[in-house]
Amino acid sequence: MRRPTTILCLLALLAGLVSGPALAQQRSGRGAAPAKETAREAAKEAPKEANAPADVPAPYDRDLLRMSEIIGALAFLRNLCGAPDASDWPARMKALIESEGVTPVRRDRLAGAYNRGYRGYALTYRVCTPAAHEAAARYVAEGDRLSHALAGRFGG
């Protein structure tokens, strides 16, 4: 089981529920390097990953991935609508990834969930509308419920 402080951090992260621009676009810069360099880097990293802890799912992984998706959706929607705290979310998501992303596979899953949430709205919304405000409010409520449930069940 992961550190109980991680769940408490999630609760603290969601206390203000607002958003920021896309973070997970920074996912280790993999598509930018030529294939030859990528193969060399993978060969160098292979011994490191062999010593890494196994990617055993935690009992709260499903909820954690949903939380990442919610943060991504709010990051887009709150930024689109010009919320004053829109720029806070990338740092919050980064903190979540740093505390829970103990393996490269896990970090990629968390970042992928964030990206799904972000892109889901980026594809359809170009301007802030009443529907965007409503969607953000619903995500805030869901994120609040989810963070309290996670902290209550796994926060220690």
Short mmCIF file of N, CA and C in Angstrom, two decimals:
data_model
loop_
_atom_site.label_atom_id
_atom_site.label_comp_id
_atom_site.label_asym_id
_atom_site.label_seq_id
_atom_site.Cartn_x
_atom_site.Cartn_y
_atom_site.Cartn_z
N MET A 1 0.84 -1.18 0.00
CA MET A 1 0.00 0.00 0.00
C MET A 1 0.88 1.24 0.00
N ARG A 2 0.47 2.25 -0.66
CA ARG A 2 1.24 3.49 -0.77
C ARG A 2 1.16 4.28 0.53
N ARG A 3 1.96 5.31 0.59
CA ARG A 3 1.98 6.16 1.78
C ARG A 3 0.62 6.82 2.02
N PRO A 4 0.14 6.81 3.26
CA PRO A 4 -1.15 7.45 3.56
C PRO A 4 -1.13 8.94 3.28
N THR A 5 0.04 9.55 3.32
CA THR A 5 0.11 10.99 3.07
C THR A 5 -0.28 11.34 1.65
N THR A 6 -0.15 10.41 0.72
CA THR A 6 -0.53 10.67 -0.66
C THR A 6 -2.01 10.98 -0.75
N ILE A 7 -2.82 10.21 -0.08
CA ILE A 7 -4.26 10.45 -0.11
C ILE A 7 -4.59 11.78 0.55
N LEU A 8 -3.91 12.08 1.62
CA LEU A 8 -4.13 13.36 2.28
C LEU A 8 -3.70 14.52 1.38
N CYS A 9 -2.64 14.32 0.61
CA CYS A 9 -2.20 15.33 -0.35
C CYS A 9 -3.28 15.56 -1.40
N LEU A 10 -3.91 14.47 -1.85
CA LEU A 10 -4.98 14.59 -2.82
C LEU A 10 -6.11 15.46 -2.26
N LEU A 11 -6.45 15.21 -1.03
CA LEU A 11 -7.50 15.98 -0.39
C LEU A 11 -7.12 17.45 -0.34
N ALA A 12 -5.87 17.73 0.00
CA ALA A 12 -5.40 19.11 0.04
C ALA A 12 -5.37 19.73 -1.36
N LEU A 13 -4.99 18.93 -2.36
CA LEU A 13 -4.94 19.44 -3.72
C LEU A 13 -6.32 19.85 -4.21
N LEU A 14 -7.32 19.11 -3.81
CA LEU A 14 -8.66 19.38 -4.31
C LEU A 14 -9.44 20.35 -3.43
N ALA A 15 -8.85 20.80 -2.37
CA ALA A 15 -9.56 21.70 -1.48
C ALA A 15 -10.02 22.97 -2.19
N GLY A 16 -9.22 23.48 -3.12
CA GLY A 16 -9.57 24.69 -3.83
C GLY A 16 -10.16 24.45 -5.20
N LEU A 17 -10.16 23.24 -5.68
CA LEU A 17 -10.60 22.82 -7.01
C LEU A 17 -10.74 23.94 -8.04
N VAL A 18 -9.67 24.14 -8.76
CA VAL A 18 -9.62 25.07 -9.88
C VAL A 18 -8.77 24.41 -10.96
N SER A 19 -8.24 25.17 -11.92
CA SER A 19 -7.51 24.49 -12.97
C SER A 19 -6.31 25.25 -13.48
N GLY A 20 -5.62 24.65 -14.47
CA GLY A 20 -4.47 25.26 -15.13
C GLY A 20 -4.27 24.63 -16.49
N PRO A 21 -3.33 25.15 -17.28
CA PRO A 21 -3.11 24.63 -18.62
C PRO A 21 -2.56 23.21 -18.62
N ALA A 22 -2.55 22.61 -19.75
CA ALA A 22 -2.15 21.20 -19.87
C ALA A 22 -0.76 20.96 -19.36
N LEU A 23 -0.63 19.95 -18.51
CA LEU A 23 0.66 19.56 -17.96
C LEU A 23 1.22 18.36 -18.67
N ALA A 24 0.42 17.40 -18.88
CA ALA A 24 0.91 16.09 -19.27
C ALA A 24 1.45 16.06 -20.69
N GLN A 25 1.46 17.18 -21.37
CA GLN A 25 2.09 17.24 -22.67
C GLN A 25 3.59 16.99 -22.53
N GLN A 26 4.11 17.09 -21.30
CA GLN A 26 5.53 16.94 -21.04
C GLN A 26 5.94 15.51 -20.81
N ARG A 27 5.11 14.55 -21.06
CA ARG A 27 5.37 13.15 -20.74
C ARG A 27 6.68 12.66 -21.34
N SER A 28 7.75 12.85 -20.71
CA SER A 28 9.08 12.35 -20.97
C SER A 28 9.61 12.60 -22.38
N GLY A 29 8.95 13.43 -23.17
CA GLY A 29 9.46 13.84 -24.46
C GLY A 29 9.67 12.72 -25.45
N ARG A 30 8.95 11.63 -25.36
CA ARG A 30 9.18 10.47 -26.23
C ARG A 30 8.87 10.76 -27.65
N GLY A 31 8.25 11.10 -28.40
CA GLY A 31 8.05 11.21 -29.82
C GLY A 31 8.96 12.19 -30.48
N ALA A 32 9.71 13.01 -29.78
CA ALA A 32 10.56 14.01 -30.39
C ALA A 32 11.91 13.46 -30.79
N ALA A 33 12.42 12.42 -30.15
CA ALA A 33 13.75 11.89 -30.43
C ALA A 33 13.71 10.96 -31.62
N PRO A 34 14.79 10.93 -32.41
CA PRO A 34 14.85 9.97 -33.51
C PRO A 34 14.80 8.54 -32.98
N ALA A 35 14.38 7.61 -33.81
CA ALA A 35 14.21 6.23 -33.37
C ALA A 35 15.52 5.62 -32.88
N LYS A 36 16.63 5.97 -33.51
CA LYS A 36 17.93 5.43 -33.12
C LYS A 36 18.29 5.85 -31.70
N GLU A 37 18.09 7.15 -31.39
CA GLU A 37 18.39 7.65 -30.04
C GLU A 37 17.46 7.02 -29.03
N THR A 38 16.20 6.87 -29.36
CA THR A 38 15.23 6.30 -28.44
C THR A 38 15.63 4.87 -28.08
N ALA A 39 16.10 4.10 -29.04
CA ALA A 39 16.51 2.72 -28.78
C ALA A 39 17.71 2.70 -27.84
N ARG A 40 18.66 3.61 -28.04
CA ARG A 40 19.82 3.68 -27.14
C ARG A 40 19.40 4.04 -25.73
N GLU A 41 18.51 5.03 -25.61
CA GLU A 41 18.05 5.45 -24.29
C GLU A 41 17.30 4.31 -23.60
N ALA A 42 16.50 3.58 -24.33
CA ALA A 42 15.76 2.46 -23.75
C ALA A 42 16.73 1.39 -23.24
N ALA A 43 17.80 1.15 -24.00
CA ALA A 43 18.79 0.16 -23.57
C ALA A 43 19.50 0.61 -22.30
N LYS A 44 19.76 1.91 -22.18
CA LYS A 44 20.41 2.44 -20.98
C LYS A 44 19.49 2.35 -19.77
N GLU A 45 18.19 2.59 -19.99
CA GLU A 45 17.24 2.62 -18.89
C GLU A 45 16.78 1.23 -18.47
N ALA A 46 16.96 0.23 -19.27
CA ALA A 46 16.47 -1.11 -18.96
C ALA A 46 16.99 -1.63 -17.63
N PRO A 47 18.29 -1.51 -17.32
CA PRO A 47 18.75 -2.01 -16.03
C PRO A 47 18.11 -1.26 -14.86
N LYS A 48 17.87 0.03 -15.02
CA LYS A 48 17.25 0.81 -13.95
C LYS A 48 15.84 0.30 -13.67
N GLU A 49 15.07 0.03 -14.75
CA GLU A 49 13.70 -0.42 -14.57
C GLU A 49 13.64 -1.83 -13.99
N ALA A 50 14.66 -2.63 -14.21
CA ALA A 50 14.68 -3.97 -13.64
C ALA A 50 14.75 -3.92 -12.12
N ASN A 51 15.38 -2.87 -11.60
CA ASN A 51 15.49 -2.71 -10.15
C ASN A 51 14.31 -1.95 -9.56
N ALA A 52 13.46 -1.39 -10.39
CA ALA A 52 12.31 -0.61 -9.92
C ALA A 52 11.27 -1.54 -9.30
N PRO A 53 10.46 -1.02 -8.38
CA PRO A 53 9.41 -1.85 -7.78
C PRO A 53 8.39 -2.27 -8.84
N ALA A 54 7.83 -3.43 -8.65
CA ALA A 54 6.83 -3.94 -9.59
C ALA A 54 5.63 -3.00 -9.64
N ASP A 55 5.02 -2.91 -10.79
CA ASP A 55 3.86 -2.03 -10.95
C ASP A 55 2.60 -2.76 -10.50
N VAL A 56 2.52 -2.99 -9.21
CA VAL A 56 1.37 -3.65 -8.62
C VAL A 56 0.31 -2.59 -8.35
N PRO A 57 -0.89 -2.76 -8.89
CA PRO A 57 -1.92 -1.74 -8.69
C PRO A 57 -2.32 -1.62 -7.22
N ALA A 58 -2.47 -0.39 -6.79
CA ALA A 58 -2.96 -0.13 -5.44
C ALA A 58 -4.48 -0.29 -5.46
N PRO A 59 -5.08 -0.55 -4.31
CA PRO A 59 -6.54 -0.74 -4.28
C PRO A 59 -7.32 0.51 -4.70
N TYR A 60 -6.67 1.66 -4.69
CA TYR A 60 -7.35 2.90 -5.04
C TYR A 60 -6.96 3.43 -6.41
N ASP A 61 -6.29 2.64 -7.22
CA ASP A 61 -5.82 3.10 -8.53
C ASP A 61 -6.94 3.59 -9.44
N ARG A 62 -8.04 2.88 -9.47
CA ARG A 62 -9.15 3.30 -10.33
C ARG A 62 -9.62 4.70 -9.97
N ASP A 63 -9.78 4.94 -8.67
CA ASP A 63 -10.20 6.27 -8.21
C ASP A 63 -9.13 7.32 -8.48
N LEU A 64 -7.88 6.94 -8.34
CA LEU A 64 -6.78 7.87 -8.57
C LEU A 64 -6.71 8.27 -10.05
N LEU A 65 -6.94 7.32 -10.93
CA LEU A 65 -6.96 7.64 -12.35
C LEU A 65 -8.15 8.54 -12.69
N ARG A 66 -9.28 8.28 -12.07
CA ARG A 66 -10.44 9.15 -12.28
C ARG A 66 -10.14 10.56 -11.78
N MET A 67 -9.46 10.64 -10.64
CA MET A 67 -9.09 11.94 -10.09
C MET A 67 -8.18 12.68 -11.07
N SER A 68 -7.24 11.98 -11.67
CA SER A 68 -6.34 12.60 -12.65
C SER A 68 -7.12 13.11 -13.86
N GLU A 69 -8.11 12.34 -14.29
CA GLU A 69 -8.95 12.75 -15.41
C GLU A 69 -9.76 14.01 -15.07
N ILE A 70 -10.27 14.05 -13.86
CA ILE A 70 -11.03 15.21 -13.40
C ILE A 70 -10.13 16.44 -13.36
N ILE A 71 -8.92 16.28 -12.85
CA ILE A 71 -7.98 17.41 -12.79
C ILE A 71 -7.68 17.90 -14.20
N GLY A 72 -7.52 16.99 -15.15
CA GLY A 72 -7.28 17.39 -16.54
C GLY A 72 -8.45 18.16 -17.13
N ALA A 73 -9.67 17.67 -16.90
CA ALA A 73 -10.86 18.36 -17.42
C ALA A 73 -10.98 19.74 -16.80
N LEU A 74 -10.78 19.82 -15.50
CA LEU A 74 -10.86 21.12 -14.84
C LEU A 74 -9.74 22.04 -15.29
N ALA A 75 -8.58 21.49 -15.55
CA ALA A 75 -7.46 22.30 -16.03
C ALA A 75 -7.86 23.03 -17.32
N PHE A 76 -8.50 22.31 -18.21
CA PHE A 76 -8.91 22.95 -19.45
C PHE A 76 -10.06 23.93 -19.23
N LEU A 77 -11.10 23.45 -18.57
CA LEU A 77 -12.31 24.27 -18.43
C LEU A 77 -12.07 25.55 -17.63
N ARG A 78 -11.34 25.45 -16.54
CA ARG A 78 -11.11 26.64 -15.71
C ARG A 78 -10.19 27.62 -16.43
N ASN A 79 -9.23 27.11 -17.18
CA ASN A 79 -8.36 27.99 -17.95
C ASN A 79 -9.15 28.67 -19.06
N LEU A 80 -10.01 27.91 -19.73
CA LEU A 80 -10.84 28.45 -20.80
C LEU A 80 -11.71 29.59 -20.30
N CYS A 81 -12.24 29.42 -19.10
CA CYS A 81 -13.14 30.42 -18.53
C CYS A 81 -12.41 31.52 -17.75
N GLY A 82 -11.09 31.50 -17.77
CA GLY A 82 -10.31 32.57 -17.16
C GLY A 82 -10.34 32.61 -15.65
N ALA A 83 -10.45 31.47 -15.00
CA ALA A 83 -10.43 31.43 -13.53
C ALA A 83 -9.07 31.92 -13.04
N PRO A 84 -9.05 32.70 -11.97
CA PRO A 84 -7.79 33.27 -11.49
C PRO A 84 -6.77 32.22 -11.04
N ASP A 85 -7.22 31.08 -10.62
CA ASP A 85 -6.30 30.05 -10.14
C ASP A 85 -6.07 28.95 -11.18
N ALA A 86 -6.34 29.24 -12.43
CA ALA A 86 -6.21 28.25 -13.49
C ALA A 86 -4.78 27.73 -13.62
N SER A 87 -3.81 28.51 -13.30
CA SER A 87 -2.42 28.09 -13.47
C SER A 87 -1.91 27.20 -12.34
N ASP A 88 -2.72 26.96 -11.32
CA ASP A 88 -2.29 26.11 -10.19
C ASP A 88 -2.28 24.62 -10.52
N TRP A 89 -3.11 24.18 -11.46
CA TRP A 89 -3.29 22.75 -11.67
C TRP A 89 -2.09 22.00 -12.21
N PRO A 90 -1.28 22.56 -13.07
CA PRO A 90 -0.11 21.79 -13.51
C PRO A 90 0.80 21.39 -12.35
N ALA A 91 1.03 22.30 -11.42
CA ALA A 91 1.87 21.98 -10.26
C ALA A 91 1.20 20.92 -9.39
N ARG A 92 -0.10 21.00 -9.26
CA ARG A 92 -0.81 20.00 -8.45
C ARG A 92 -0.76 18.62 -9.10
N MET A 93 -0.93 18.58 -10.41
CA MET A 93 -0.86 17.28 -11.09
C MET A 93 0.56 16.74 -11.03
N LYS A 94 1.52 17.62 -11.16
CA LYS A 94 2.92 17.18 -11.07
C LYS A 94 3.20 16.59 -9.70
N ALA A 95 2.68 17.22 -8.65
CA ALA A 95 2.86 16.68 -7.29
C ALA A 95 2.21 15.31 -7.15
N LEU A 96 1.05 15.15 -7.75
CA LEU A 96 0.37 13.86 -7.71
C LEU A 96 1.20 12.79 -8.43
N ILE A 97 1.70 13.14 -9.59
CA ILE A 97 2.52 12.19 -10.35
C ILE A 97 3.80 11.85 -9.58
N GLU A 98 4.42 12.85 -8.97
CA GLU A 98 5.64 12.59 -8.21
C GLU A 98 5.39 11.72 -6.98
N SER A 99 4.25 11.89 -6.34
CA SER A 99 3.99 11.10 -5.13
C SER A 99 3.45 9.71 -5.44
N GLU A 100 2.73 9.55 -6.53
CA GLU A 100 2.12 8.27 -6.84
C GLU A 100 2.77 7.54 -8.01
N GLY A 101 3.51 8.24 -8.84
CA GLY A 101 4.11 7.63 -10.02
C GLY A 101 5.44 6.98 -9.72
N VAL A 102 5.41 5.87 -8.97
CA VAL A 102 6.63 5.22 -8.53
C VAL A 102 7.32 4.44 -9.64
N THR A 103 6.62 4.13 -10.72
CA THR A 103 7.22 3.45 -11.87
C THR A 103 6.87 4.24 -13.13
N PRO A 104 7.65 4.06 -14.18
CA PRO A 104 7.33 4.77 -15.44
C PRO A 104 5.94 4.41 -15.97
N VAL A 105 5.54 3.17 -15.83
CA VAL A 105 4.22 2.76 -16.30
C VAL A 105 3.13 3.49 -15.52
N ARG A 106 3.30 3.59 -14.24
CA ARG A 106 2.31 4.28 -13.39
C ARG A 106 2.25 5.77 -13.72
N ARG A 107 3.41 6.39 -13.91
CA ARG A 107 3.45 7.81 -14.27
C ARG A 107 2.72 8.03 -15.60
N ASP A 108 2.96 7.14 -16.55
CA ASP A 108 2.29 7.27 -17.85
C ASP A 108 0.77 7.11 -17.72
N ARG A 109 0.32 6.21 -16.88
CA ARG A 109 -1.12 6.03 -16.68
C ARG A 109 -1.75 7.30 -16.09
N LEU A 110 -1.10 7.87 -15.09
CA LEU A 110 -1.63 9.09 -14.47
C LEU A 110 -1.64 10.25 -15.47
N ALA A 111 -0.54 10.42 -16.19
CA ALA A 111 -0.48 11.50 -17.18
C ALA A 111 -1.47 11.25 -18.30
N GLY A 112 -1.66 10.00 -18.70
CA GLY A 112 -2.63 9.68 -19.73
C GLY A 112 -4.05 10.01 -19.31
N ALA A 113 -4.37 9.73 -18.06
CA ALA A 113 -5.71 10.06 -17.55
C ALA A 113 -5.92 11.57 -17.54
N TYR A 114 -4.90 12.31 -17.12
CA TYR A 114 -4.97 13.78 -17.13
C TYR A 114 -5.21 14.27 -18.56
N ASN A 115 -4.44 13.73 -19.50
CA ASN A 115 -4.58 14.14 -20.90
C ASN A 115 -5.95 13.82 -21.46
N ARG A 116 -6.51 12.66 -21.11
CA ARG A 116 -7.86 12.31 -21.57
C ARG A 116 -8.88 13.33 -21.08
N GLY A 117 -8.78 13.69 -19.82
CA GLY A 117 -9.70 14.68 -19.28
C GLY A 117 -9.54 16.04 -19.95
N TYR A 118 -8.31 16.43 -20.17
CA TYR A 118 -8.03 17.72 -20.79
C TYR A 118 -8.49 17.74 -22.25
N ARG A 119 -8.08 16.74 -23.00
CA ARG A 119 -8.39 16.71 -24.44
C ARG A 119 -9.88 16.52 -24.71
N GLY A 120 -10.56 15.82 -23.82
CA GLY A 120 -11.99 15.61 -24.01
C GLY A 120 -12.75 16.91 -24.16
N TYR A 121 -12.33 17.92 -23.43
CA TYR A 121 -12.98 19.23 -23.54
C TYR A 121 -12.29 20.13 -24.55
N ALA A 122 -11.00 19.97 -24.74
CA ALA A 122 -10.28 20.79 -25.71
C ALA A 122 -10.80 20.56 -27.13
N LEU A 123 -11.31 19.37 -27.38
CA LEU A 123 -11.82 19.06 -28.71
C LEU A 123 -13.16 19.72 -29.01
N THR A 124 -13.93 20.02 -27.97
CA THR A 124 -15.28 20.53 -28.20
C THR A 124 -15.51 21.98 -27.78
N TYR A 125 -14.73 22.50 -26.86
CA TYR A 125 -14.95 23.86 -26.37
C TYR A 125 -13.88 24.81 -26.89
N ARG A 126 -14.33 25.89 -27.49
CA ARG A 126 -13.41 26.94 -27.95
C ARG A 126 -13.58 28.23 -27.14
N VAL A 127 -14.77 28.41 -26.59
CA VAL A 127 -15.06 29.58 -25.75
C VAL A 127 -15.77 29.11 -24.49
N CYS A 128 -15.68 29.91 -23.47
CA CYS A 128 -16.36 29.59 -22.21
C CYS A 128 -17.86 29.82 -22.37
N THR A 129 -18.63 28.82 -22.03
CA THR A 129 -20.09 28.89 -22.15
C THR A 129 -20.70 28.52 -20.80
N PRO A 130 -22.00 28.75 -20.64
CA PRO A 130 -22.66 28.28 -19.42
C PRO A 130 -22.51 26.77 -19.23
N ALA A 131 -22.50 26.03 -20.32
CA ALA A 131 -22.32 24.57 -20.22
C ALA A 131 -20.92 24.24 -19.70
N ALA A 132 -19.92 25.01 -20.08
CA ALA A 132 -18.56 24.79 -19.58
C ALA A 132 -18.50 25.07 -18.08
N HIS A 133 -19.17 26.12 -17.64
CA HIS A 133 -19.24 26.42 -16.21
C HIS A 133 -19.93 25.28 -15.45
N GLU A 134 -21.02 24.78 -16.01
CA GLU A 134 -21.75 23.68 -15.38
C GLU A 134 -20.91 22.41 -15.30
N ALA A 135 -20.22 22.09 -16.39
CA ALA A 135 -19.35 20.91 -16.39
C ALA A 135 -18.26 21.05 -15.34
N ALA A 136 -17.66 22.23 -15.25
CA ALA A 136 -16.61 22.46 -14.25
C ALA A 136 -17.17 22.31 -12.83
N ALA A 137 -18.36 22.84 -12.60
CA ALA A 137 -18.96 22.73 -11.27
C ALA A 137 -19.24 21.27 -10.91
N ARG A 138 -19.67 20.50 -11.88
CA ARG A 138 -19.92 19.07 -11.62
C ARG A 138 -18.63 18.32 -11.34
N TYR A 139 -17.57 18.66 -12.07
CA TYR A 139 -16.27 18.02 -11.80
C TYR A 139 -15.73 18.42 -10.44
N VAL A 140 -15.93 19.66 -10.05
CA VAL A 140 -15.51 20.09 -8.71
C VAL A 140 -16.21 19.25 -7.66
N ALA A 141 -17.52 19.08 -7.81
CA ALA A 141 -18.28 18.29 -6.84
C ALA A 141 -17.82 16.83 -6.84
N GLU A 142 -17.62 16.25 -8.02
CA GLU A 142 -17.17 14.86 -8.09
C GLU A 142 -15.77 14.70 -7.50
N GLY A 143 -14.88 15.62 -7.83
CA GLY A 143 -13.52 15.57 -7.29
C GLY A 143 -13.50 15.71 -5.78
N ASP A 144 -14.37 16.56 -5.26
CA ASP A 144 -14.46 16.73 -3.81
C ASP A 144 -14.94 15.44 -3.13
N ARG A 145 -15.99 14.84 -3.69
CA ARG A 145 -16.49 13.57 -3.14
C ARG A 145 -15.44 12.47 -3.22
N LEU A 146 -14.78 12.40 -4.36
CA LEU A 146 -13.77 11.35 -4.57
C LEU A 146 -12.57 11.53 -3.64
N SER A 147 -12.12 12.76 -3.47
CA SER A 147 -10.97 12.98 -2.59
C SER A 147 -11.31 12.67 -1.14
N HIS A 148 -12.51 13.00 -0.71
CA HIS A 148 -12.93 12.66 0.66
C HIS A 148 -13.05 11.15 0.83
N ALA A 149 -13.60 10.48 -0.18
CA ALA A 149 -13.72 9.02 -0.10
C ALA A 149 -12.35 8.36 -0.06
N LEU A 150 -11.43 8.83 -0.89
CA LEU A 150 -10.07 8.28 -0.89
C LEU A 150 -9.38 8.50 0.45
N ALA A 151 -9.50 9.71 0.96
CA ALA A 151 -8.86 10.01 2.25
C ALA A 151 -9.49 9.20 3.37
N GLY A 152 -10.80 9.02 3.31
CA GLY A 152 -11.49 8.26 4.35
C GLY A 152 -11.13 6.79 4.32
N ARG A 153 -11.01 6.22 3.14
CA ARG A 153 -10.72 4.79 3.03
C ARG A 153 -9.24 4.45 3.13
N PHE A 154 -8.38 5.30 2.56
CA PHE A 154 -6.98 4.95 2.47
C PHE A 154 -6.03 5.94 3.15
N GLY A 155 -6.56 7.00 3.71
CA GLY A 155 -5.72 8.04 4.29
C GLY A 155 -5.10 7.70 5.61
N GLY A 156 -5.49 6.61 6.21
CA GLY A 156 -4.87 6.14 7.44
C GLY A 156 -5.43 6.80 8.62
#
